[in-house]
């Protein structure tokens, strides 16, 4: 039982580390310093700035119900700002971790908020 717990912990840590690196790479591709992706709250400001052109829109995440809608819109626009089509935008919206990995480690170029 303990071996399974240790394995799960290791896998979770590896996935987390990959997501941190992918987010760092997304920030760098968008012309922001990668370290900004490591600071809580600041990372959301810059993620919204990268995806939607206005970082302060992240404050809408403080409003119940609207926060769910705005995060879906942000991930849709994040994929769009890297030139991805509708299929990838839907994937990024529905499975954000997978979309983040594809955008971060893929060869896409940042074209700016659309």
mmCIF file of C-alpha atoms in Angstrom, residues 11 79 88:
data_model
loop_
_atom_site.group_PDB
_atom_site.id
_atom_site.type_symbol
_atom_site.label_atom_id
_atom_site.label_comp_id
_atom_site.label_asym_id
_atom_site.label_seq_id
_atom_site.Cartn_x
_atom_site.Cartn_y
_atom_site.Cartn_z
ATOM 1 C CA UNK A 11 3.811 10.643 -10.669
ATOM 2 C CA UNK A 79 -4.843 28.585 -27.472
ATOM 3 C CA UNK A 88 -7.108 22.679 -29.966
#
